[in-house]
């Protein structure tokens, strides 16, 4: 007999899933019965929130959906925060959970792990939540999930399996097969021509590239060069143009130089960005202050009409759209104003950088430049805030963080582990505050257990320094922000990491070089006051 739980993992493997993150529980045992025979790797985090963050980091770097096996009840409430972060950043996560048996769902009888309505909870942080009431439904639910991941706006999906189905005989379902999935929507000849005409006639075009355009880097670069158009990159879009490119503007879109660049343009081409308040705050609400024509390219037709109303909306894959529009535009003549406008925006931003931000940018630059292809994963802390404002990378996905969007703490460590699993040959560094680290500290054990060496920079100010500053600026006595800070060197030793405290900022490069050649993870604690 082949159980339904075994069929589920066989179907995942048949559709390209290579690993799952999960903590086995009494309600998910049947999902593990056939796991070894499929060749799927399993990674056990120390908390379901860590599982979600690891799957998030894995998905961002690999381009494949992160998959989690989660128990009903507390497993889902624990992973909900990670799903919220992935939902805001459009990251594909597949969360497969158990649920109490059919007939008992919603009974309130007091079953183990019972919630009144798991799906209602999960709907708030997912593209959809589906309860499989018949074994034949699972393939269709999985196909729907993968269709969203590959041809729509990717977001978490939750599929729950009642306990009384997981152990049933699934022989009647046949052999697990690869699914036939739809392609992303096409641009359309008329839409491409209309966009190209607006851009050809523009004297001062600007491209705004967001996280949804990460895979379109080469096409956007060619289009920008043909138009001589500066490319303003959101935080999730950094690296779409390399930081050294003359048209690259790695500036937080709500900052004055970025807003001025947009205000003085005559056509804005926005690709894969919400044009929303996380990136732009309230700066784009009034279209009367932005005379430019706006073209928006997005996989989500609803999102294309949110944030800032477009003159032309195109629902399409970012790469295909940029390529088709670019094919209709002849390269610009040398000496256009685009490079000068990009340089001016960069210079204006550099003049606004504070002393504390310079320290943070110096740290991030040392991490980026110390070794090729380094991936930097950030939490909410001062260096990462500085990076969000004006840090550039050489390719997409080399710097991502939780400081925007949902804005959770504790993200960087487990997400960095997921990133390292996806790209074991690349150096991975996480930058996290001493307060944020204590949210997911236990995941240091996961890195050691799976032999996943990363470098962790702990930016230490003995508490929640940013919130303390905000309270003081608001005239509120700081309460609850000065917290006990443990000895991170001893903790590192306990988890079989190398741990050290950096007293001399000038020694950072040497410490990083030593950490990169170690076979185990390294923790380097930097005291904020000594570095700023």
XYZ file of C-alpha atoms in Angstrom:
532
model
C 0.000 0.000 0.000
C 1.178 3.517 -0.783
C -0.175 5.992 1.752
C -1.499 9.385 0.767
C 1.341 11.006 2.718
C 3.831 9.086 0.559
C 2.018 10.141 -2.628
C 2.286 13.792 -1.561
C 6.088 13.702 -1.268
C 6.381 11.720 -4.522
C 4.318 14.368 -6.316
C 6.493 17.139 -4.879
C 9.640 15.365 -6.073
C 8.138 14.790 -9.525
C 7.628 18.547 -9.809
C 11.140 19.651 -9.014
C 11.026 20.093 -5.237
C 14.441 19.191 -3.838
C 14.106 19.848 -0.118
C 11.608 20.614 2.604
C 11.914 22.494 5.875
C 9.943 21.153 8.805
C 9.747 19.954 12.388
C 8.169 16.489 12.528
C 5.185 16.164 14.829
C 2.572 13.564 15.655
C 0.262 15.121 13.086
C 2.770 15.026 10.183
C 4.423 11.630 10.638
C 2.746 10.234 7.508
C 4.408 12.926 5.381
C 7.763 11.449 6.408
C 6.992 7.817 5.583
C 8.075 8.045 1.946
C 10.498 10.947 2.211
C 13.748 8.965 2.057
C 12.730 7.104 -1.092
C 12.123 10.347 -3.009
C 15.591 11.801 -2.503
C 14.144 14.994 -1.005
C 16.448 16.602 1.545
C 14.876 17.489 4.884
C 16.107 20.302 7.129
C 14.892 20.584 10.704
C 14.829 24.144 12.070
C 14.294 24.809 15.755
C 11.033 26.729 15.340
C 8.399 26.891 12.608
C 9.044 30.605 12.159
C 12.631 29.645 11.377
C 11.359 27.084 8.859
C 9.403 29.786 7.051
C 12.309 32.232 7.030
C 14.693 29.522 5.774
C 12.262 28.635 2.989
C 12.027 32.356 2.149
C 15.806 32.745 1.859
C 16.037 29.533 -0.155
C 13.327 30.720 -2.564
C 14.914 34.138 -3.114
C 18.294 32.671 -4.030
C 17.268 29.486 -5.855
C 14.250 30.872 -7.721
C 12.292 27.785 -6.622
C 9.455 27.700 -4.100
C 10.425 27.041 -0.493
C 8.434 24.103 0.900
C 7.535 23.528 4.558
C 5.880 20.613 6.400
C 4.055 22.057 9.401
C 1.892 20.571 12.129
C -1.629 21.832 12.697
C -2.367 24.457 15.343
C 0.837 25.831 16.905
C 2.914 25.001 13.841
C 0.750 27.275 11.733
C 0.545 30.091 14.248
C 4.338 29.931 14.535
C 4.957 30.100 10.783
C 2.367 32.821 10.151
C 4.894 35.636 10.695
C 7.289 34.192 8.121
C 4.409 33.796 5.684
C 3.451 37.429 6.292
C 6.966 38.574 5.341
C 6.942 36.381 2.225
C 3.457 37.600 1.306
C 4.551 41.249 1.408
C 7.707 40.550 -0.622
C 6.025 38.210 -3.165
C 8.076 35.140 -2.276
C 6.816 31.640 -3.262
C 6.332 29.446 -0.184
C 4.354 26.210 -0.098
C 3.174 25.357 3.408
C 1.690 21.864 3.710
C 0.119 21.185 7.071
C -2.071 18.682 8.805
C -5.499 19.494 10.227
C -7.740 17.557 12.603
C -9.954 14.878 10.983
C -12.892 15.593 8.712
C -15.980 15.727 10.882
C -14.085 17.297 13.771
C -12.966 20.501 12.021
C -14.649 23.442 13.711
C -16.193 21.255 16.397
C -14.540 23.025 19.321
C -14.360 19.678 21.094
C -10.787 20.223 22.222
C -8.777 18.042 19.831
C -4.978 18.259 19.972
C -3.730 21.337 18.056
C -7.305 22.374 17.252
C -8.027 25.849 15.932
C -11.537 27.083 15.156
C -10.613 27.657 11.512
C -7.029 27.137 10.301
C -7.847 28.210 6.771
C -9.247 31.539 7.916
C -5.980 32.205 9.739
C -3.859 31.212 6.745
C -5.926 33.220 4.256
C -4.505 36.411 5.782
C -0.934 35.511 4.761
C -1.373 33.435 1.598
C -2.585 33.593 -1.973
C -5.015 30.865 -0.983
C -5.593 28.213 1.679
C -7.144 24.896 0.670
C -8.410 21.918 2.686
C -8.058 18.610 0.858
C -11.255 16.665 1.560
C -10.621 14.018 -1.105
C -7.180 12.653 -2.067
C -7.750 13.490 -5.732
C -7.908 17.209 -4.838
C -4.266 17.447 -3.849
C -2.827 17.362 -7.368
C -5.187 20.143 -8.442
C -4.377 22.246 -5.369
C -0.640 21.770 -5.990
C -1.053 22.687 -9.660
C -2.884 25.837 -8.642
C -0.059 26.711 -6.222
C 2.674 26.145 -8.801
C 0.714 28.153 -11.381
C 0.744 31.112 -8.990
C 4.454 30.641 -8.290
C 5.386 30.513 -11.967
C 2.922 32.642 -13.889
C 1.284 35.065 -11.449
C 2.408 37.152 -8.498
C 4.160 34.563 -6.286
C 2.989 34.426 -2.681
C 2.686 31.764 0.014
C 0.142 28.986 -0.461
C -1.269 26.798 2.312
C -2.625 23.296 1.731
C -3.922 21.331 4.722
C -4.548 17.586 4.884
C -6.963 16.041 7.428
C -5.319 13.439 9.629
C -7.716 10.702 8.581
C -6.608 11.084 4.936
C -2.825 11.045 5.358
C -2.617 7.328 6.098
C -5.155 6.204 3.468
C -4.237 4.004 0.503
C -3.526 6.255 -2.489
C -2.844 3.533 -5.050
C -5.880 4.618 -7.063
C -4.236 8.004 -7.776
C -1.632 6.371 -10.024
C 1.985 7.387 -10.453
C 2.946 10.889 -9.320
C 3.449 12.948 -12.473
C 4.820 16.280 -13.537
C 2.100 18.906 -13.796
C 1.261 20.850 -16.946
C 1.334 24.480 -15.886
C 0.335 27.697 -17.686
C 2.863 30.215 -18.916
C 2.947 33.778 -17.654
C 0.617 36.153 -19.516
C 2.100 37.654 -22.669
C 2.602 41.321 -23.396
C 0.497 41.681 -26.527
C 1.640 43.487 -29.664
C -0.543 46.546 -29.119
C 0.576 47.050 -25.514
C 4.258 46.703 -26.395
C 3.866 49.165 -29.284
C 2.012 51.688 -27.113
C 4.685 51.535 -24.408
C 7.488 51.809 -26.943
C 5.893 54.864 -28.539
C 5.605 56.669 -25.191
C 9.216 55.842 -24.354
C 10.602 56.769 -27.802
C 8.997 60.203 -27.559
C 10.217 60.822 -24.017
C 12.980 63.346 -23.399
C 13.551 62.317 -19.775
C 12.418 58.695 -19.237
C 13.019 56.863 -15.949
C 12.696 53.158 -15.156
C 11.587 52.050 -11.677
C 12.537 48.400 -11.108
C 11.224 46.393 -8.157
C 11.570 42.913 -6.737
C 9.218 41.494 -9.355
C 11.817 42.340 -12.003
C 14.746 40.511 -10.398
C 14.879 37.888 -13.153
C 14.698 40.554 -15.881
C 18.044 42.188 -15.136
C 19.648 41.722 -18.565
C 16.542 42.836 -20.480
C 16.080 45.927 -18.308
C 19.754 46.842 -18.656
C 19.491 46.714 -22.455
C 16.285 48.726 -22.435
C 17.729 51.362 -20.097
C 20.815 51.773 -22.267
C 18.718 52.059 -25.418
C 16.601 54.771 -23.776
C 19.440 56.415 -21.846
C 17.099 56.123 -18.849
C 18.158 56.087 -15.181
C 17.011 52.945 -13.350
C 15.711 53.643 -9.841
C 15.771 50.354 -7.931
C 13.639 49.582 -4.910
C 15.283 47.668 -2.057
C 14.101 44.328 -3.445
C 15.223 45.385 -6.915
C 18.828 46.286 -6.020
C 21.358 44.859 -8.431
C 19.042 44.784 -11.452
C 21.630 47.245 -12.681
C 25.042 46.716 -11.108
C 26.067 49.395 -8.640
C 28.824 50.614 -10.962
C 26.529 51.074 -13.964
C 26.253 54.720 -15.001
C 22.440 54.525 -15.131
C 22.035 52.774 -11.759
C 20.259 54.663 -8.960
C 20.361 52.530 -5.807
C 18.429 55.008 -3.692
C 15.437 54.445 -1.422
C 12.538 55.656 -3.602
C 11.029 57.886 -0.888
C 14.276 59.868 -0.500
C 14.331 63.376 -1.916
C 16.810 62.663 -4.775
C 14.665 59.763 -6.017
C 11.414 61.726 -5.816
C 13.041 64.640 -7.629
C 14.267 62.295 -10.365
C 10.710 61.036 -10.877
C 9.167 64.492 -10.620
C 11.416 65.790 -13.409
C 10.789 62.884 -15.763
C 8.250 62.829 -18.585
C 7.686 59.042 -18.785
C 8.066 56.537 -15.937
C 8.275 52.823 -16.737
C 7.590 50.859 -13.526
C 8.421 47.151 -13.732
C 7.600 44.642 -10.990
C 7.000 47.166 -8.213
C 3.951 47.871 -6.052
C 4.633 51.609 -6.224
C 3.436 51.357 -2.628
C 3.988 53.097 0.703
C 6.736 50.795 1.964
C 9.034 52.072 -0.755
C 7.499 55.440 -1.569
C 5.717 56.349 1.681
C 3.147 59.029 0.793
C 5.198 60.665 -1.933
C 3.251 59.301 -4.928
C -0.334 59.868 -3.840
C -0.880 63.116 -5.739
C -0.495 62.554 -9.497
C -0.780 66.296 -10.157
C 2.762 66.698 -8.807
C 4.002 64.009 -11.208
C 3.229 65.134 -14.764
C 5.003 62.104 -16.239
C 3.097 59.437 -18.138
C 3.205 56.200 -16.136
C 3.551 52.714 -17.664
C 3.203 49.842 -15.200
C 4.238 46.237 -15.900
C 3.077 43.693 -13.319
C 2.002 40.062 -13.190
C -0.896 41.014 -10.930
C -3.652 43.005 -12.692
C -5.026 44.279 -9.381
C -1.621 45.459 -8.187
C -1.062 47.301 -11.454
C -3.972 49.549 -10.461
C -2.889 50.165 -6.869
C -0.496 52.729 -5.427
C -0.265 55.010 -8.443
C -2.762 54.914 -11.303
C -1.060 54.175 -14.653
C -1.637 55.683 -18.058
C -0.826 52.274 -19.532
C -1.013 49.000 -17.584
C 0.578 45.808 -18.963
C -0.053 42.480 -17.243
C 2.951 40.380 -18.228
C 6.200 38.754 -17.186
C 8.871 41.399 -16.573
C 11.520 39.821 -18.794
C 9.220 39.262 -21.746
C 7.794 42.766 -21.493
C 11.195 44.470 -21.274
C 12.478 42.425 -24.209
C 9.471 43.108 -26.435
C 9.420 46.829 -25.698
C 13.200 47.051 -26.098
C 13.014 45.404 -29.513
C 10.919 48.352 -30.707
C 13.355 51.031 -29.509
C 16.503 52.032 -31.343
C 19.580 52.703 -29.162
C 19.941 56.306 -28.014
C 22.623 58.621 -29.329
C 25.615 59.165 -27.048
C 25.465 62.273 -24.905
C 21.899 61.995 -23.620
C 20.872 63.333 -20.237
C 20.085 59.988 -18.553
C 23.543 59.289 -17.209
C 23.878 62.837 -15.929
C 20.507 62.635 -14.171
C 21.466 59.298 -12.582
C 24.809 60.704 -11.417
C 23.081 63.760 -9.952
C 20.650 61.588 -7.966
C 23.519 59.506 -6.601
C 25.505 62.600 -5.640
C 22.516 64.224 -3.932
C 21.910 61.045 -1.940
C 25.560 60.820 -0.904
C 25.339 64.349 0.483
C 22.385 63.348 2.681
C 24.036 60.301 4.295
C 24.487 60.732 8.048
C 27.520 59.695 10.055
C 25.733 56.626 11.411
C 24.559 55.661 7.925
C 28.114 56.012 6.588
C 29.241 53.486 9.188
C 26.517 51.075 8.139
C 27.285 51.490 4.442
C 30.981 50.982 5.151
C 30.167 47.685 6.855
C 27.942 46.485 4.010
C 30.528 47.505 1.420
C 33.213 45.528 3.269
C 30.932 42.474 3.219
C 30.107 42.911 -0.485
C 33.622 43.678 -1.705
C 35.547 41.202 0.432
C 34.624 38.155 -1.673
C 32.943 37.618 -5.025
C 29.233 36.819 -5.180
C 28.613 37.420 -1.479
C 24.942 37.294 -0.473
C 24.021 39.700 2.346
C 20.842 38.967 4.295
C 19.622 41.717 6.603
C 17.317 42.095 9.570
C 16.023 45.371 10.989
C 19.098 47.228 12.283
C 21.083 50.380 11.596
C 23.451 49.080 8.865
C 20.546 47.497 6.989
C 18.463 50.682 7.233
C 21.427 52.522 5.713
C 21.622 49.862 3.010
C 17.963 50.336 2.179
C 18.604 54.015 1.646
C 21.620 53.791 -0.652
C 23.414 50.460 -1.027
C 24.010 48.876 -4.409
C 24.999 45.374 -5.477
C 26.382 43.786 -8.613
C 23.425 41.521 -9.326
C 19.881 40.974 -8.033
C 19.406 38.990 -4.843
C 22.789 39.857 -3.338
C 21.167 42.058 -0.672
C 17.727 41.408 0.774
C 16.211 42.025 4.168
C 13.129 42.144 6.377
C 13.422 45.847 7.171
C 10.788 46.700 4.566
C 7.440 45.146 3.736
C 6.215 43.220 6.746
C 9.239 44.378 8.768
C 9.717 41.393 11.057
C 12.629 40.810 13.423
C 14.689 37.620 13.625
C 14.573 37.051 9.868
C 18.226 37.327 8.861
C 19.746 34.251 10.540
C 17.319 31.581 9.279
C 16.923 33.290 5.889
C 20.714 33.277 5.499
C 20.747 29.545 6.237
C 18.141 29.026 3.510
C 20.194 31.159 1.121
C 23.326 29.132 1.847
C 21.461 25.869 1.267
C 20.367 27.216 -2.134
C 23.874 28.441 -3.078
C 26.375 26.441 -1.055
C 29.305 27.667 -3.147
C 28.662 31.352 -2.385
C 29.632 33.272 0.770
C 26.530 34.193 2.794
C 26.565 36.847 5.520
C 23.678 37.874 7.735
C 23.558 41.249 9.456
C 21.356 41.242 12.529
C 20.929 43.301 15.685
C 21.485 41.941 19.167
C 17.767 42.324 19.871
C 16.592 40.740 16.624
C 18.978 37.808 16.994
C 17.285 36.768 20.221
C 14.070 36.111 18.243
C 15.615 33.190 16.319
C 18.863 32.493 18.166
C 18.190 28.749 18.271
C 18.612 28.445 14.500
C 22.373 28.640 15.054
C 21.984 24.951 15.929
C 20.407 24.256 12.535
C 23.365 25.777 10.684
C 25.757 23.588 12.657
C 23.646 20.457 12.291
C 23.440 20.624 8.484
C 27.022 21.823 7.983
C 25.981 25.175 6.583
C 28.752 27.698 7.374
C 27.629 31.318 7.304
C 29.024 34.532 8.767
C 26.811 36.429 11.178
C 27.483 40.081 11.963
C 25.748 41.061 15.209
C 25.256 44.837 15.399
C 25.061 45.356 19.142
C 23.629 48.305 21.051
C 22.229 46.419 24.054
C 18.615 46.555 22.971
C 16.274 47.928 20.368
C 18.334 50.962 19.452
C 16.235 52.244 16.552
C 13.013 52.124 18.581
C 14.763 53.841 21.494
C 15.787 56.684 19.179
C 12.252 56.947 17.819
C 10.814 57.118 21.344
C 13.265 59.824 22.355
C 12.518 61.837 19.201
C 8.810 61.573 20.001
C 9.331 62.822 23.560
C 8.501 59.426 25.075
C 10.591 58.061 27.929
C 12.334 54.926 26.579
C 10.701 51.887 28.159
C 11.282 48.258 27.244
C 14.083 48.963 24.792
C 17.179 48.496 26.990
C 17.252 44.728 27.323
C 19.639 42.184 28.766
C 22.241 41.200 26.187
C 23.790 37.755 26.571
C 27.411 36.829 25.984
C 27.267 35.998 22.293
C 30.791 34.571 22.280
C 29.791 31.917 24.819
C 26.599 31.222 22.891
C 28.625 30.802 19.706
C 30.878 28.305 21.447
C 27.853 26.375 22.732
C 26.506 26.061 19.177
C 29.954 25.092 17.806
C 30.419 28.412 16.022
C 33.497 30.599 16.104
C 32.636 33.717 18.108
C 34.456 36.993 18.646
C 33.838 40.614 19.521
C 35.339 43.224 17.198
C 36.981 45.983 19.206
C 38.868 47.584 16.296
C 36.774 48.417 13.192
C 39.966 48.491 11.171
C 40.384 44.775 11.755
C 37.074 43.867 10.124
C 38.501 42.891 6.736
C 41.026 40.528 8.300
C 38.364 38.947 10.539
C 36.059 38.452 7.580
C 38.828 36.873 5.529
C 39.526 34.422 8.346
C 35.826 33.636 8.734
C 35.416 32.849 5.031
C 37.917 29.984 5.127
C 36.564 28.342 8.272
C 34.621 25.137 7.915
C 32.131 26.267 10.541
C 29.976 29.330 11.042
C 31.356 32.528 12.536
C 29.740 35.172 14.736
C 31.363 38.611 14.787
C 29.834 41.030 17.272
C 30.303 44.716 16.506
C 29.583 47.261 19.226
C 27.746 50.124 17.562
C 29.449 52.882 19.582
C 32.906 51.628 18.602
C 32.087 51.492 14.889
C 30.133 54.692 14.351
